[in-house]
Amino acid sequence: MNEHQQTLWEFMHQQADKLGMQTLQHIGLTFISLFIAVLIGLPLGIYITRKKQLSGFVLGIAGILQTIPSIALLGFMIPVLGIGAKPAIVALLLYALLPIIRNTYTGITGVDAAVKEAAIAMGMSKWQVLFKVELPLAMPVILAGIRTATVINVGVATLASYIAAGGLGEFIFGGISLNNTNMILAGAIPAALLAIIFDFLLSLVQKLNFKKIKGAVKIAPVLLILLSCLYFIPSAYGGKLTAGFTPEFMGRQDGNLGLISKYGLKIHTIVISDAVMYKAAQEKELDVISGYSTDGRLKAYNLVVLDDDKKIFPPYYAAPVVREDALRKFPELEKTLNLLSGMINDSIMTELNYKTDYLHQTPERVAKDFLMAKKLFKPDRGGNGGTVRIGSKIFGEQYILASMYTMLIKGYTNYNVATKTGLGGTKIVFDAMTNDQIDVYPEYTGTGLLAILQAPAKTVTTLQVNKDSTYSYVQREFLKRYQIKWLKPIGFNNAYALMMRQKQANELHIKTISDLKGFLENK
Amino acid sequence: MIKVERLVKAFGTTKAVNDISFEVNEGENMVLLGTSGCGKTTTLKMLNRLIEPDSGTIYIDKKNIFEQPPELLRRGIGYVLQNNGLFPHYTVAENIAVVPNLLKWDKAKTQKRINELLEKLHLTKDHLTAYPNELSGGQQQRIGLARALVADPPVLLMDEPFGALDNVTRSKIHGEFKALDELKRKTIIMVTHDVQEAFELADRIALMDKGKIVQIGSPAELLFNPVNSFVSGFLQEQRLQLEFKTIKLIDIWEHLPDSGKKTSTSLLSAQLGVWEALENFKFYPKENLNIINQQNKEVKSATFDQLMAAFSQYKNQQPHE
């Protein structure tokens, strides 16, 4: 869809540094957690062969840990361990625990009773029986467990990027947010290769005969530690301040790429999910974050937006986008959706977001309160003249807007409404729309321009000076390419912004991004 | 040498071993005989504390074994298992060297001892680098025996040592077992359910049933002076064969003809069993056997028929139950 479509190879070549770093982090994460899991799981597995009455309990707990969805487990970790490597490693090791404990237990209980009896009868002590007989004979089974754990860890480690622990997940989830298939593949292919390679190598170790395993047992811990150390290589270079950017921000021309090319900003950066980024900034784990200018947490956590003095962030005016065939099918729809046009400016949106994000009011309540205040609210007419499907991305502002549209459609028309909210990133929600799964969702002009249309750099430069020209460009191109119509803008501009804690920004006299760059370079 | 006093062991509510006492003399070969579940294996395993008794004491060499650390006790007692229990991840050499390594022998001494045993047990040096699963059942059992004998322990415990072997291999190993001079010096306690094996190898037999010793005595005593019908019933099926094996030429000496035709065949010892003497007629079917009585150097000669006649005369004199 683009005149100079980048090939996967070009992308990987261009991002080779980052790719290498992420791969090292990925391997490191996998093996640190594996190493700790072996340190815990192996003795525990041995222990429950001695105390059989505990085996059901221990294996049960490890089994339950295994069934917790990985994202949820990472989520549980944040309040306890914060963000970064620590919670990721703990989560990964919990997943690795079950196969290691279970196979240790099975392996040792499976050793021929006659052989064990002979060992005892020869006069071996308990420890000698364990180390000279039971462990060597159980080793193939134990290794099979470690092999399973490794493959699980390589997979789950992709999720570590959600909590700023790095790894190949940065590319995968960045790519999903950015609608960039090359980026997804640049993360997914190495991750899959890692799983296959480690699985293969461990299968070779497993097939070694008993004799060689005796040596391998001694090499294994050393190898594990060496591989674990890979994680620390990339993080060895640091800086005065730490930035936390979302995967989406990392890969965007109007994000980190622009910061590097236009400002020459060099800052120690970790990748983190939007959900925990603001909190981490407040708790001083991060100093600079990439937020949205209307985010409610800006107000809640006393953050300040740095002025974009070189204008790299294009305007992100929000407006509903609708399938053309839906507009034909529901003639009242356009008029109804446009009721909101021009009603919400930046400060109102920030206030509304503050209510949901910080005061934890439901998006429905916030939407209703606002519509009542503006005298736009009408009770549900309970109409049945067809169902409009409303989508939203997975953050508060989109939920509020989706709720408002739902209430307006139900109040002003005879249509019913089905909502499909929380649709991951831009790629997911936009794919849902082009595949006729939803009829309408709120989108931002900047996202349309850069992430969906992927407009060439030259076009972007000429357009982004002006919010109206951007709007008319995306409106024209969306109609032409996707038969999707941009309705009137809602009013606020939810642009990207760099933010810092108010107090720190004042102390360091940083008001603009250029100030930040100056501070970082001035050692 | 070994003294067992009032040994009791219960598993749950069943008394596997119920108050048994016996003594084994130095150099004696005692066989614990009985059907499955009679308590013979449990008794054996209490001797090296693989199973701890509920009550009772055991003295080996006048020392109470329950006052010694079990590991040290076991290093001084050879143990041979039915399924050999060789370590599958060790070579034959490493398997045999387990106890010497535990006793921290130096390498040369271990190697010398292994070579010595290999020769006695009809194994070659090629076997040393092999793993147990590469050997035949009979070879594995010999390695198991070598492992038990390597540190030259005074006591040897054997739990159905030949139970997993086929009949041909077993009788071959029985022969080797009896011929092995290493074993002649040892106090051996062996468990078996095979009556013939017991009669062939035992100096004394302890016949067990339901956790008790029913009768303890030499094979001849069990055969000709059974204490009750259980003992005679237990031996009934193979009675004739057992008699041939139990009765020695010296026992029937007086029934043999005073003098016979001397031939060129060599002299047989009067200590041999009738069965073994009869086997000689396989090679010399028409000839007389010359038998020497070691005590008075008297030599008698008998044909097959004369030998059989002497055997039945001897039996007719025995009391019948």
PDB file of N, CA, C and O in Angstrom, chain A residues 57-69 73 94-95 98:
ATOM      1  N   PHE A  57       0.461 -31.685  47.171  1.00  0.00           N
ATOM      2  CA  PHE A  57       0.287 -30.264  47.476  1.00  0.00           C
ATOM      3  C   PHE A  57       1.223 -29.399  46.624  1.00  0.00           C
ATOM      4  O   PHE A  57       0.793 -28.465  45.955  1.00  0.00           O
ATOM      5  N   VAL A  58       2.504 -29.755  46.619  1.00  0.00           N
ATOM      6  CA  VAL A  58       3.491 -28.945  45.892  1.00  0.00           C
ATOM      7  C   VAL A  58       3.205 -28.950  44.392  1.00  0.00           C
ATOM      8  O   VAL A  58       3.181 -27.906  43.733  1.00  0.00           O
ATOM      9  N   LEU A  59       2.946 -30.136  43.844  1.00  0.00           N
ATOM     10  CA  LEU A  59       2.666 -30.215  42.406  1.00  0.00           C
ATOM     11  C   LEU A  59       1.361 -29.494  42.074  1.00  0.00           C
ATOM     12  O   LEU A  59       1.233 -28.884  41.018  1.00  0.00           O
ATOM     13  N   GLY A  60       0.411 -29.540  43.010  1.00  0.00           N
ATOM     14  CA  GLY A  60      -0.855 -28.839  42.806  1.00  0.00           C
ATOM     15  C   GLY A  60      -0.647 -27.335  42.698  1.00  0.00           C
ATOM     16  O   GLY A  60      -1.145 -26.681  41.782  1.00  0.00           O
ATOM     17  N   ILE A  61       0.137 -26.784  43.636  1.00  0.00           N
ATOM     18  CA  ILE A  61       0.406 -25.340  43.624  1.00  0.00           C
ATOM     19  C   ILE A  61       1.119 -24.946  42.332  1.00  0.00           C
ATOM     20  O   ILE A  61       0.740 -23.983  41.655  1.00  0.00           O
ATOM     21  N   ALA A  62       2.145 -25.716  41.976  1.00  0.00           N
ATOM     22  CA  ALA A  62       2.890 -25.405  40.757  1.00  0.00           C
ATOM     23  C   ALA A  62       1.966 -25.482  39.539  1.00  0.00           C
ATOM     24  O   ALA A  62       2.073 -24.688  38.608  1.00  0.00           O
ATOM     25  N   GLY A  63       1.032 -26.433  39.576  1.00  0.00           N
ATOM     26  CA  GLY A  63       0.086 -26.575  38.469  1.00  0.00           C
ATOM     27  C   GLY A  63      -0.851 -25.386  38.374  1.00  0.00           C
ATOM     28  O   GLY A  63      -1.141 -24.898  37.281  1.00  0.00           O
ATOM     29  N   ILE A  64      -1.288 -24.892  39.538  1.00  0.00           N
ATOM     30  CA  ILE A  64      -2.192 -23.732  39.530  1.00  0.00           C
ATOM     31  C   ILE A  64      -1.456 -22.513  38.974  1.00  0.00           C
ATOM     32  O   ILE A  64      -1.980 -21.776  38.149  1.00  0.00           O
ATOM     33  N   LEU A  65      -0.192 -22.324  39.398  1.00  0.00           N
ATOM     34  CA  LEU A  65       0.603 -21.199  38.883  1.00  0.00           C
ATOM     35  C   LEU A  65       0.644 -21.226  37.368  1.00  0.00           C
ATOM     36  O   LEU A  65       0.558 -20.218  36.691  1.00  0.00           O
ATOM     37  N   GLN A  66       0.772 -22.460  36.835  1.00  0.00           N
ATOM     38  CA  GLN A  66       0.884 -22.633  35.396  1.00  0.00           C
ATOM     39  C   GLN A  66      -0.383 -22.175  34.661  1.00  0.00           C
ATOM     40  O   GLN A  66      -0.318 -21.747  33.523  1.00  0.00           O
ATOM     41  N   THR A  67      -1.535 -22.289  35.344  1.00  0.00           N
ATOM     42  CA  THR A  67      -2.785 -21.975  34.644  1.00  0.00           C
ATOM     43  C   THR A  67      -3.110 -20.484  34.669  1.00  0.00           C
ATOM     44  O   THR A  67      -4.008 -20.057  33.967  1.00  0.00           O
ATOM     45  N   ILE A  68      -2.395 -19.684  35.483  1.00  0.00           N
ATOM     46  CA  ILE A  68      -2.676 -18.247  35.499  1.00  0.00           C
ATOM     47  C   ILE A  68      -2.235 -17.660  34.163  1.00  0.00           C
ATOM     48  O   ILE A  68      -1.107 -17.885  33.737  1.00  0.00           O
ATOM     49  N   PRO A  69      -3.113 -16.925  33.481  1.00  0.00           N
ATOM     50  CA  PRO A  69      -2.701 -16.335  32.202  1.00  0.00           C
ATOM     51  C   PRO A  69      -1.473 -15.453  32.401  1.00  0.00           C
ATOM     52  O   PRO A  69      -1.364 -14.762  33.410  1.00  0.00           O
ATOM     53  N   LEU A  73      -0.496 -12.749  35.379  1.00  0.00           N
ATOM     54  CA  LEU A  73       0.573 -13.005  36.333  1.00  0.00           C
ATOM     55  C   LEU A  73       1.533 -11.819  36.377  1.00  0.00           C
ATOM     56  O   LEU A  73       1.931 -11.355  37.449  1.00  0.00           O
ATOM     57  N   LEU A  94       8.109 -18.731  37.783  1.00  0.00           N
ATOM     58  CA  LEU A  94       6.935 -19.448  38.287  1.00  0.00           C
ATOM     59  C   LEU A  94       6.388 -20.387  37.213  1.00  0.00           C
ATOM     60  O   LEU A  94       5.943 -21.489  37.505  1.00  0.00           O
ATOM     61  N   TYR A  95       6.437 -19.934  35.955  1.00  0.00           N
ATOM     62  CA  TYR A  95       5.975 -20.804  34.874  1.00  0.00           C
ATOM     63  C   TYR A  95       6.904 -21.994  34.668  1.00  0.00           C
ATOM     64  O   TYR A  95       6.473 -23.072  34.298  1.00  0.00           O
ATOM     65  N   LEU A  98       6.794 -25.712  37.335  1.00  0.00           N
ATOM     66  CA  LEU A  98       6.028 -26.964  37.283  1.00  0.00           C
ATOM     67  C   LEU A  98       6.757 -28.067  36.511  1.00  0.00           C
ATOM     68  O   LEU A  98       6.962 -29.151  37.049  1.00  0.00           O
TER      69      LEU A  98
END
